[in-house]
């Protein structure tokens, strides 16, 4: 079983095939996703909302991301593990950004994801490439800029906005990113951008023509109930499954139906006798 790497992703693009990506935040989920054949497992900063209950992704720290990255990396053999660099962990200056990115790699990430564009981001990605750290760029709707964008708005909605996104994407490619997430971009714009890049695009609500697709696993499993984006497809009802198991367990405990004879440890008969005769 070959580990997914940047070469594999490049080949998928060349062969016009598709790859899959899902988020994971813990060891056991990551292990199952890996066994299921998911190509990229993203320790997304979405964990701030779905796993830690924060209001948006900006509250999560580098230290927290490292803990979850370590857990996910331990569960994965084949997939590429990508750590989403959290808000303000890569914005202050290149050297502290590189130090934090290095921490993500030491925690077990095979690559990092960085939101945004502009000269600073291009030079940061260039430095990462020089150091052999693969980077996935992320443009379109960038959740870490929610306060500046003002809401969950579709990006690249016009001819000019699409060309602007393509220009950013080309600069990110030139800087050394090996793939780019396009989030909440119209399908036609994402198709045009994908066709004009040599590196892979990953759709997160950017339609059918990107090289890969990424979703938040809690949306896919039907576990996160606070909000479901239009572009997410739910394949199960894990919230109901957890609820049903928990309510049944609660009933069994309270009625004395749990544990059963099979679910307890027993003393040898002689030991029981001694206990009963003990004054
Ligand atoms: O944090 C996240 O989950 C993401 C998405 C691209 C899925 O960045």
GROMACS .gro file of C-alpha atoms in nm, residues 91-236:
model
  146
   91UNK     CA    1   0.051   3.576   0.951
   92UNK     CA    2   0.296   3.767   1.172
   93UNK     CA    3   0.629   3.706   1.001
   94UNK     CA    4   0.787   3.438   0.786
   95UNK     CA    5   1.017   3.298   1.053
   96UNK     CA    6   0.747   3.243   1.315
   97UNK     CA    7   0.522   3.105   1.039
   98UNK     CA    8   0.791   2.857   0.936
   99UNK     CA    9   0.846   2.761   1.302
  100UNK     CA   10   0.472   2.685   1.342
  101UNK     CA   11   0.459   2.497   1.011
  102UNK     CA   12   0.759   2.294   1.131
  103UNK     CA   13   0.563   2.212   1.450
  104UNK     CA   14   0.274   2.084   1.237
  105UNK     CA   15   0.511   1.857   1.044
  106UNK     CA   16   0.671   1.735   1.368
  107UNK     CA   17   0.319   1.653   1.495
  108UNK     CA   18   0.281   1.418   1.197
  109UNK     CA   19   0.146   1.628   0.909
  110UNK     CA   20   0.270   1.536   0.561
  111UNK     CA   21   0.162   1.876   0.431
  112UNK     CA   22   0.001   2.197   0.553
  113UNK     CA   23  -0.289   2.407   0.425
  114UNK     CA   24  -0.267   2.785   0.421
  115UNK     CA   25  -0.554   3.024   0.346
  116UNK     CA   26  -0.526   3.335   0.133
  117UNK     CA   27  -0.313   3.499  -0.132
  118UNK     CA   28  -0.091   3.805  -0.174
  119UNK     CA   29   0.284   3.866  -0.174
  120UNK     CA   30   0.337   3.754   0.187
  121UNK     CA   31   0.157   3.422   0.132
  122UNK     CA   32   0.345   3.362  -0.195
  123UNK     CA   33   0.682   3.414  -0.026
  124UNK     CA   34   0.580   3.192   0.267
  125UNK     CA   35   0.482   2.911   0.029
  126UNK     CA   36   0.808   2.960  -0.162
  127UNK     CA   37   1.004   2.918   0.163
  128UNK     CA   38   0.808   2.603   0.251
  129UNK     CA   39   0.887   2.456  -0.093
  130UNK     CA   40   1.256   2.534  -0.040
  131UNK     CA   41   1.238   2.344   0.290
  132UNK     CA   42   1.050   2.051   0.135
  133UNK     CA   43   0.720   2.115   0.310
  134UNK     CA   44   0.426   2.052   0.074
  135UNK     CA   45   0.158   2.322   0.086
  136UNK     CA   46  -0.208   2.322  -0.014
  137UNK     CA   47  -0.328   2.677  -0.079
  138UNK     CA   48  -0.688   2.782  -0.012
  139UNK     CA   49  -0.871   3.063  -0.194
  140UNK     CA   50  -1.228   3.167  -0.273
  141UNK     CA   51  -1.418   3.179   0.055
  142UNK     CA   52  -1.153   3.168   0.326
  143UNK     CA   53  -1.321   3.109   0.664
  144UNK     CA   54  -1.037   3.270   0.862
  145UNK     CA   55  -1.127   3.601   0.689
  146UNK     CA   56  -1.494   3.574   0.792
  147UNK     CA   57  -1.480   3.908   0.973
  148UNK     CA   58  -1.353   4.088   0.663
  149UNK     CA   59  -1.582   3.903   0.419
  150UNK     CA   60  -1.882   3.960   0.646
  151UNK     CA   61  -2.049   3.619   0.603
  152UNK     CA   62  -2.050   3.291   0.412
  153UNK     CA   63  -2.058   3.449   0.065
  154UNK     CA   64  -1.983   3.279  -0.267
  155UNK     CA   65  -1.658   3.411  -0.420
  156UNK     CA   66  -1.558   3.452  -0.787
  157UNK     CA   67  -1.913   3.527  -0.894
  158UNK     CA   68  -1.832   3.735  -1.203
  159UNK     CA   69  -1.605   3.710  -1.507
  160UNK     CA   70  -1.363   3.959  -1.348
  161UNK     CA   71  -1.371   3.792  -1.007
  162UNK     CA   72  -1.300   3.456  -1.173
  163UNK     CA   73  -0.997   3.600  -1.354
  164UNK     CA   74  -0.877   3.748  -1.025
  165UNK     CA   75  -0.904   3.407  -0.856
  166UNK     CA   76  -0.717   3.247  -1.148
  167UNK     CA   77  -0.440   3.505  -1.115
  168UNK     CA   78  -0.408   3.427  -0.742
  169UNK     CA   79  -0.411   3.053  -0.817
  170UNK     CA   80  -0.135   3.090  -1.076
  171UNK     CA   81   0.082   3.282  -0.830
  172UNK     CA   82   0.022   3.018  -0.563
  173UNK     CA   83   0.120   2.749  -0.814
  174UNK     CA   84   0.431   2.946  -0.910
  175UNK     CA   85   0.520   2.984  -0.540
  176UNK     CA   86   0.518   2.604  -0.506
  177UNK     CA   87   0.173   2.502  -0.375
  178UNK     CA   88   0.098   2.148  -0.496
  179UNK     CA   89  -0.281   2.187  -0.477
  180UNK     CA   90  -0.539   2.459  -0.417
  181UNK     CA   91  -0.870   2.439  -0.231
  182UNK     CA   92  -1.139   2.647  -0.402
  183UNK     CA   93  -1.412   2.713  -0.148
  184UNK     CA   94  -1.763   2.831  -0.239
  185UNK     CA   95  -1.682   2.924  -0.597
  186UNK     CA   96  -1.931   2.883  -0.886
  187UNK     CA   97  -1.876   2.560  -1.077
  188UNK     CA   98  -1.799   2.734  -1.409
  189UNK     CA   99  -1.534   2.955  -1.245
  190UNK     CA  100  -1.373   2.657  -1.068
  191UNK     CA  101  -1.372   2.461  -1.396
  192UNK     CA  102  -1.198   2.746  -1.577
  193UNK     CA  103  -0.943   2.783  -1.298
  194UNK     CA  104  -0.878   2.406  -1.288
  195UNK     CA  105  -0.827   2.389  -1.664
  196UNK     CA  106  -0.574   2.669  -1.651
  197UNK     CA  107  -0.355   2.530  -1.374
  198UNK     CA  108  -0.098   2.253  -1.373
  199UNK     CA  109  -0.159   2.172  -1.006
  200UNK     CA  110  -0.467   2.001  -0.866
  201UNK     CA  111  -0.771   2.190  -0.747
  202UNK     CA  112  -0.980   2.067  -0.457
  203UNK     CA  113  -1.344   2.166  -0.450
  204UNK     CA  114  -1.509   2.264  -0.126
  205UNK     CA  115  -1.840   2.378  -0.269
  206UNK     CA  116  -1.681   2.459  -0.606
  207UNK     CA  117  -1.863   2.204  -0.821
  208UNK     CA  118  -1.783   1.894  -1.018
  209UNK     CA  119  -1.483   1.986  -1.230
  210UNK     CA  120  -1.205   2.015  -0.972
  211UNK     CA  121  -0.952   1.733  -0.942
  212UNK     CA  122  -1.048   1.651  -0.585
  213UNK     CA  123  -1.333   1.708  -0.342
  214UNK     CA  124  -1.311   1.790   0.027
  215UNK     CA  125  -1.586   1.800   0.289
  216UNK     CA  126  -1.606   1.827   0.665
  217UNK     CA  127  -1.655   1.469   0.784
  218UNK     CA  128  -1.910   1.565   1.049
  219UNK     CA  129  -2.133   1.698   0.766
  220UNK     CA  130  -2.081   1.375   0.567
  221UNK     CA  131  -2.165   1.157   0.868
  222UNK     CA  132  -2.463   1.371   0.973
  223UNK     CA  133  -2.308   1.444   1.309
  224UNK     CA  134  -2.278   1.824   1.321
  225UNK     CA  135  -2.629   1.960   1.349
  226UNK     CA  136  -2.570   2.337   1.398
  227UNK     CA  137  -2.534   2.417   1.029
  228UNK     CA  138  -2.516   2.222   0.699
  229UNK     CA  139  -2.370   2.395   0.394
  230UNK     CA  140  -2.566   2.357   0.065
  231UNK     CA  141  -2.266   2.189  -0.099
  232UNK     CA  142  -2.216   1.920   0.167
  233UNK     CA  143  -2.368   1.576   0.109
  234UNK     CA  144  -2.479   1.384   0.414
  235UNK     CA  145  -2.436   1.005   0.385
  236UNK     CA  146  -2.565   0.900   0.724
   0.00000   0.00000   0.00000
